[in-house]
Amino acid sequence: MRASASRVPPLFPLVSCVACFLVLCAGARGEPVRPIPEDKLLVLTVATTETDGFKRFIRSARHFNYTIKVLGRGEKWRGGDYMSMPGGGQKVRLLKSTLEEITEEDKVVLFIDSYDVVFASGPKELLKKFQQVGHKVVFSAENLIWPDRHLEDKHPHVREGKRFLGSGGFIGYAPNLKTMVADWTGKDNESDQLFYTKIYITPEKRKSINITLDSKCRLFQNLYGALDEVVLKFEDGRVRARNVMYDTLPVIVHGNGPTKLQINYLGNYIPQTWTFETGCTVCDEDQLIWGLLWQESEYPLVVIGIFIQQPTPFVSVFFERLFNLKYPKDRLKLFIYNHEPHHEQHVHSFLEDHGTEYRGVKVIGPEEDMDSVTSRNLGFDTCRQDIDCEYFFSLDAEVVLKNTDTLRILIEQNRPIIAPMITRPGKLWTNFWGALSADGYYARSEDYVDIVQGRRVGVWNVPYISSVYLVKATVLRTDLAAEDVFHSEALDPDMAFCRNVRDQGVFMFVTNRQEFGRMLSTENYKTNHLHNDLWQLFENPLDWEERYIHENYSRIMTEDIVETPCPDVYWFPIFTDIACKHLIEEMENYGQWSGGFNVDNRIQGGYENVPTIDIHMNQIDFDKDWQKFLLDYVAPITEKMFPGYYTQALFDLAFVVRYKPDEQPSLRPHHDASTFTINIALNQVGTDFQGGGCRFLRYDCSITAPRKGWALLHPGRLTHYHEGLPTTEGVRYIAVSFVDP
């Protein structure tokens, strides 16, 4: 008993010590350690002006309920230019002064930049990760050393991760931070990064202050030198930046150095700005409500800058759409720059009809020989100098603005600069770029295709816009006050403008929340005809169709609107009045009408059995366009009316015929040399002429009141022997095609 008793007692002190050791070490394993209360955290940042980036920072902070104290408001920034030289000493001075007011020993201070920073998570996660590090001060870390590369060897090596200090973000207990900045006596334009780096690479100071780096980006993600490491992570209705190299989810994302475009891209999603589940969550923030702010007579005054820089199709339609914008004309001023003599008639016609309805009009014509850069700078200056101007709406003539509410929508979004997204049909081309290449030209962002194709809808911060956009006049008078924002020795005007905007820290947005319109192709647009838009069927088929195809044509395939005035004769709408007018005027402008003789060198064989006074489509170089018209618009009707017959819309003859009482009033009975014939009335009986029409002899059936823009489709050979009835007054025009001869 005694022997066993003598061996047992020594075990109790041992067990007791082990238990104490386990309790003491438990904190190291993260088990019983009490978390830092969120009210012990204070976020400090410096912002001498409220830029768009600062507003984004504040929005992300509010999303997670951070307590923010902003330093330096109202001060002039003297901390230098981060993009070109070291600076930031002003931040250290402001931090030092603020820390002196903090007396709580357990206060945790996060000091962070704001213009290029977003929060990706909240205070709870931030404090937990800070606590897990086990140091009193934690700095963000970088792959690149700056501003003094000669100090590289003095940085402590890390087992894994980044080894260089980044001054754009750090967190620590207030007493330790006070000690860290206590020796600062530098000037405002001296380098804060160099100051903190020298403290960190000094072993004694690093140890006494207890500083370490967030080497694996668990708290801070600096983007400079790490763009390949960062991806967006969408999960459970949340969006985070994920560092794929270390498999971490940083709490704070910082677009330090030349990575402003990348933080802008990430800021389109983080934090919960846009998710697959919710779509855009901030698109309606800060919107202007028309009914509450203004009555119609008080709408903001807008200067619309119209730029016609090159021969452009459908300019007359462009002005029609401009006039149809739903905005009071007396709250609009027009600045029209037209570089093309060809379009003077369109500008003059529009102003003659509607110029007096606008509050003011200024025209720069081709006779002034002003270049594009100067014209755009002058347009901006027109708004700057007008104390009543509140917005400048830049609109290129190539823009097909279909949405009549566009101007109201853009103003309502309340962004400094915003563009409506417009596209080219069937292509991925738009008026914005989602990213830039290293040399400042186009690059495709990961989300570009989804935005263009409408799978992601919102208001997007982008690096480049063109063709159509709205600028607040306050931006023109402050950030863009320079008179030559479109000038660059190396870049075109739009690229120069966007670069200047980016350099000023102003955000540009594009919205695809509504359908706005499209962009015309100006390639291969020739001006050697009277109505050059007729030749745009290949380049701009949608615009050609809207201009020249009858509004009821699309109903033919779904509704019973095709009429049958005679057996196997089909009557349907196909041309607009404008199409008829343009085709007639084009032929009369060409003027080389045939004599109506049997001998005709224009056709194969040189002999016409049943001659008319006409002009062939190939004489005005319109034959290829006409065949495409037949293939796209006539062939589908033929196949519907004659099931089982398929046409390639080949034609031997296509021409416009002119009937006049004193020239050729009628046409004798004949068969057409075609499988089927298309006959389109180009003007109106009773208005433009009297008489006329077509009689099918086999059926003793006449069509004596042909409708303007309507087509007669009938078999050509064998069954439909027909004649042209006499035109008794005026001039009658028809467009005829012998298809599949």
PDB file of N, CA, C and O in Angstrom, residues 607-643:
ATOM      1  N   TYR A 607     -33.441  41.452-129.069  1.00  0.00           N
ATOM      2  CA  TYR A 607     -34.791  41.673-129.601  1.00  0.00           C
ATOM      3  C   TYR A 607     -35.817  41.447-128.494  1.00  0.00           C
ATOM      4  O   TYR A 607     -35.784  40.437-127.794  1.00  0.00           O
ATOM      5  N   GLU A 608     -36.736  42.414-128.343  1.00  0.00           N
ATOM      6  CA  GLU A 608     -37.812  42.325-127.360  1.00  0.00           C
ATOM      7  C   GLU A 608     -39.133  42.207-128.108  1.00  0.00           C
ATOM      8  O   GLU A 608     -39.509  43.111-128.871  1.00  0.00           O
ATOM      9  N   ASN A 609     -39.825  41.093-127.871  1.00  0.00           N
ATOM     10  CA  ASN A 609     -41.058  40.831-128.609  1.00  0.00           C
ATOM     11  C   ASN A 609     -42.180  41.787-128.210  1.00  0.00           C
ATOM     12  O   ASN A 609     -42.967  42.242-129.047  1.00  0.00           O
ATOM     13  N   VAL A 610     -42.261  42.079-126.889  1.00  0.00           N
ATOM     14  CA  VAL A 610     -43.294  42.980-126.383  1.00  0.00           C
ATOM     15  C   VAL A 610     -42.578  44.099-125.620  1.00  0.00           C
ATOM     16  O   VAL A 610     -42.430  44.042-124.394  1.00  0.00           O
ATOM     17  N   PRO A 611     -42.122  45.116-126.316  1.00  0.00           N
ATOM     18  CA  PRO A 611     -41.288  46.147-125.676  1.00  0.00           C
ATOM     19  C   PRO A 611     -42.108  47.112-124.829  1.00  0.00           C
ATOM     20  O   PRO A 611     -43.292  47.335-125.059  1.00  0.00           O
ATOM     21  N   THR A 612     -41.432  47.654-123.799  1.00  0.00           N
ATOM     22  CA  THR A 612     -41.994  48.722-122.967  1.00  0.00           C
ATOM     23  C   THR A 612     -40.975  49.843-122.867  1.00  0.00           C
ATOM     24  O   THR A 612     -39.791  49.664-123.184  1.00  0.00           O
ATOM     25  N   ILE A 613     -41.438  50.984-122.417  1.00  0.00           N
ATOM     26  CA  ILE A 613     -40.514  52.087-122.107  1.00  0.00           C
ATOM     27  C   ILE A 613     -40.068  51.883-120.667  1.00  0.00           C
ATOM     28  O   ILE A 613     -40.869  51.957-119.726  1.00  0.00           O
ATOM     29  N   ASP A 614     -38.799  51.562-120.487  1.00  0.00           N
ATOM     30  CA  ASP A 614     -38.343  51.105-119.176  1.00  0.00           C
ATOM     31  C   ASP A 614     -36.870  51.413-118.960  1.00  0.00           C
ATOM     32  O   ASP A 614     -36.150  51.823-119.875  1.00  0.00           O
ATOM     33  N   ILE A 615     -36.434  51.176-117.741  1.00  0.00           N
ATOM     34  CA  ILE A 615     -35.014  51.180-117.363  1.00  0.00           C
ATOM     35  C   ILE A 615     -34.760  49.905-116.579  1.00  0.00           C
ATOM     36  O   ILE A 615     -35.495  49.584-115.638  1.00  0.00           O
ATOM     37  N   HIS A 616     -33.737  49.156-116.981  1.00  0.00           N
ATOM     38  CA  HIS A 616     -33.404  47.908-116.296  1.00  0.00           C
ATOM     39  C   HIS A 616     -32.659  48.189-114.991  1.00  0.00           C
ATOM     40  O   HIS A 616     -31.925  49.168-114.878  1.00  0.00           O
ATOM     41  N   MET A 617     -32.847  47.286-114.049  1.00  0.00           N
ATOM     42  CA  MET A 617     -32.187  47.444-112.747  1.00  0.00           C
ATOM     43  C   MET A 617     -30.668  47.463-112.876  1.00  0.00           C
ATOM     44  O   MET A 617     -29.982  48.187-112.138  1.00  0.00           O
ATOM     45  N   ASN A 618     -30.136  46.688-113.824  1.00  0.00           N
ATOM     46  CA  ASN A 618     -28.677  46.658-113.938  1.00  0.00           C
ATOM     47  C   ASN A 618     -28.115  47.945-114.525  1.00  0.00           C
ATOM     48  O   ASN A 618     -26.924  48.218-114.421  1.00  0.00           O
ATOM     49  N   GLN A 619     -28.977  48.753-115.163  1.00  0.00           N
ATOM     50  CA  GLN A 619     -28.500  50.032-115.693  1.00  0.00           C
ATOM     51  C   GLN A 619     -28.146  51.012-114.573  1.00  0.00           C
ATOM     52  O   GLN A 619     -27.311  51.901-114.771  1.00  0.00           O
ATOM     53  N   ILE A 620     -28.787  50.860-113.429  1.00  0.00           N
ATOM     54  CA  ILE A 620     -28.461  51.725-112.280  1.00  0.00           C
ATOM     55  C   ILE A 620     -27.667  50.945-111.220  1.00  0.00           C
ATOM     56  O   ILE A 620     -27.590  51.351-110.064  1.00  0.00           O
ATOM     57  N   ASP A 621     -27.100  49.806-111.640  1.00  0.00           N
ATOM     58  CA  ASP A 621     -26.279  48.985-110.748  1.00  0.00           C
ATOM     59  C   ASP A 621     -27.077  48.493-109.536  1.00  0.00           C
ATOM     60  O   ASP A 621     -26.559  48.417-108.418  1.00  0.00           O
ATOM     61  N   PHE A 622     -28.345  48.150-109.790  1.00  0.00           N
ATOM     62  CA  PHE A 622     -29.224  47.720-108.703  1.00  0.00           C
ATOM     63  C   PHE A 622     -29.633  46.258-108.843  1.00  0.00           C
ATOM     64  O   PHE A 622     -30.467  45.766-108.084  1.00  0.00           O
ATOM     65  N   ASP A 623     -29.050  45.537-109.779  1.00  0.00           N
ATOM     66  CA  ASP A 623     -29.499  44.179-110.054  1.00  0.00           C
ATOM     67  C   ASP A 623     -29.188  43.207-108.921  1.00  0.00           C
ATOM     68  O   ASP A 623     -30.012  42.354-108.574  1.00  0.00           O
ATOM     69  N   LYS A 624     -28.002  43.319-108.292  1.00  0.00           N
ATOM     70  CA  LYS A 624     -27.667  42.412-107.184  1.00  0.00           C
ATOM     71  C   LYS A 624     -28.555  42.687-105.969  1.00  0.00           C
ATOM     72  O   LYS A 624     -28.997  41.752-105.288  1.00  0.00           O
ATOM     73  N   ASP A 625     -28.798  43.948-105.707  1.00  0.00           N
ATOM     74  CA  ASP A 625     -29.678  44.314-104.592  1.00  0.00           C
ATOM     75  C   ASP A 625     -31.105  43.840-104.870  1.00  0.00           C
ATOM     76  O   ASP A 625     -31.799  43.377-103.960  1.00  0.00           O
ATOM     77  N   TRP A 626     -31.521  43.961-106.122  1.00  0.00           N
ATOM     78  CA  TRP A 626     -32.877  43.537-106.473  1.00  0.00           C
ATOM     79  C   TRP A 626     -33.044  42.022-106.334  1.00  0.00           C
ATOM     80  O   TRP A 626     -34.072  41.543-105.869  1.00  0.00           O
ATOM     81  N   GLN A 627     -32.011  41.285-106.718  1.00  0.00           N
ATOM     82  CA  GLN A 627     -32.120  39.834-106.563  1.00  0.00           C
ATOM     83  C   GLN A 627     -32.201  39.445-105.090  1.00  0.00           C
ATOM     84  O   GLN A 627     -32.958  38.545-104.720  1.00  0.00           O
ATOM     85  N   LYS A 628     -31.438  40.148-104.232  1.00  0.00           N
ATOM     86  CA  LYS A 628     -31.524  39.849-102.796  1.00  0.00           C
ATOM     87  C   LYS A 628     -32.908  40.209-102.273  1.00  0.00           C
ATOM     88  O   LYS A 628     -33.470  39.489-101.430  1.00  0.00           O
ATOM     89  N   PHE A 629     -33.463  41.307-102.765  1.00  0.00           N
ATOM     90  CA  PHE A 629     -34.827  41.664-102.380  1.00  0.00           C
ATOM     91  C   PHE A 629     -35.809  40.553-102.769  1.00  0.00           C
ATOM     92  O   PHE A 629     -36.665  40.148-101.973  1.00  0.00           O
ATOM     93  N   LEU A 630     -35.682  40.044-103.986  1.00  0.00           N
ATOM     94  CA  LEU A 630     -36.570  38.970-104.431  1.00  0.00           C
ATOM     95  C   LEU A 630     -36.393  37.718-103.579  1.00  0.00           C
ATOM     96  O   LEU A 630     -37.375  37.063-103.187  1.00  0.00           O
ATOM     97  N   LEU A 631     -35.160  37.392-103.286  1.00  0.00           N
ATOM     98  CA  LEU A 631     -34.878  36.184-102.521  1.00  0.00           C
ATOM     99  C   LEU A 631     -35.369  36.302-101.079  1.00  0.00           C
ATOM    100  O   LEU A 631     -35.933  35.357-100.514  1.00  0.00           O
ATOM    101  N   ASP A 632     -35.183  37.476-100.472  1.00  0.00           N
ATOM    102  CA  ASP A 632     -35.530  37.653 -99.058  1.00  0.00           C
ATOM    103  C   ASP A 632     -37.007  37.921 -98.834  1.00  0.00           C
ATOM    104  O   ASP A 632     -37.570  37.523 -97.800  1.00  0.00           O
ATOM    105  N   TYR A 633     -37.666  38.582 -99.795  1.00  0.00           N
ATOM    106  CA  TYR A 633     -39.025  39.055 -99.532  1.00  0.00           C
ATOM    107  C   TYR A 633     -40.088  38.491-100.481  1.00  0.00           C
ATOM    108  O   TYR A 633     -41.252  38.399-100.103  1.00  0.00           O
ATOM    109  N   VAL A 634     -39.697  38.121-101.692  1.00  0.00           N
ATOM    110  CA  VAL A 634     -40.681  37.581-102.628  1.00  0.00           C
ATOM    111  C   VAL A 634     -40.704  36.059-102.595  1.00  0.00           C
ATOM    112  O   VAL A 634     -41.780  35.443-102.602  1.00  0.00           O
ATOM    113  N   ALA A 635     -39.523  35.445-102.543  1.00  0.00           N
ATOM    114  CA  ALA A 635     -39.452  33.980-102.555  1.00  0.00           C
ATOM    115  C   ALA A 635     -40.283  33.340-101.436  1.00  0.00           C
ATOM    116  O   ALA A 635     -40.987  32.351-101.688  1.00  0.00           O
ATOM    117  N   PRO A 636     -40.238  33.847-100.196  1.00  0.00           N
ATOM    118  CA  PRO A 636     -41.067  33.218 -99.157  1.00  0.00           C
ATOM    119  C   PRO A 636     -42.560  33.251 -99.478  1.00  0.00           C
ATOM    120  O   PRO A 636     -43.296  32.305 -99.158  1.00  0.00           O
ATOM    121  N   ILE A 637     -43.029  34.322-100.113  1.00  0.00           N
ATOM    122  CA  ILE A 637     -44.445  34.414-100.467  1.00  0.00           C
ATOM    123  C   ILE A 637     -44.763  33.421-101.588  1.00  0.00           C
ATOM    124  O   ILE A 637     -45.815  32.763-101.582  1.00  0.00           O
ATOM    125  N   THR A 638     -43.854  33.320-102.550  1.00  0.00           N
ATOM    126  CA  THR A 638     -44.043  32.367-103.646  1.00  0.00           C
ATOM    127  C   THR A 638     -44.181  30.948-103.116  1.00  0.00           C
ATOM    128  O   THR A 638     -45.069  30.187-103.529  1.00  0.00           O
ATOM    129  N   GLU A 639     -43.312  30.589-102.180  1.00  0.00           N
ATOM    130  CA  GLU A 639     -43.341  29.236-101.637  1.00  0.00           C
ATOM    131  C   GLU A 639     -44.578  28.995-100.788  1.00  0.00           C
ATOM    132  O   GLU A 639     -45.051  27.862-100.660  1.00  0.00           O
ATOM    133  N   LYS A 640     -45.123  30.051-100.214  1.00  0.00           N
ATOM    134  CA  LYS A 640     -46.361  29.919 -99.442  1.00  0.00           C
ATOM    135  C   LYS A 640     -47.573  29.757-100.369  1.00  0.00           C
ATOM    136  O   LYS A 640     -48.463  28.943-100.117  1.00  0.00           O
ATOM    137  N   MET A 641     -47.577  30.522-101.451  1.00  0.00           N
ATOM    138  CA  MET A 641     -48.725  30.502-102.355  1.00  0.00           C
ATOM    139  C   MET A 641     -48.710  29.311-103.308  1.00  0.00           C
ATOM    140  O   MET A 641     -49.761  28.832-103.738  1.00  0.00           O
ATOM    141  N   PHE A 642     -47.501  28.869-103.657  1.00  0.00           N
ATOM    142  CA  PHE A 642     -47.363  27.731-104.561  1.00  0.00           C
ATOM    143  C   PHE A 642     -46.583  26.627-103.843  1.00  0.00           C
ATOM    144  O   PHE A 642     -45.387  26.450-104.085  1.00  0.00           O
ATOM    145  N   PRO A 643     -47.243  25.890-102.947  1.00  0.00           N
ATOM    146  CA  PRO A 643     -46.554  24.854-102.154  1.00  0.00           C
ATOM    147  C   PRO A 643     -45.829  23.855-103.044  1.00  0.00           C
ATOM    148  O   PRO A 643     -46.360  23.416-104.074  1.00  0.00           O
TER     149      PRO A 643
END
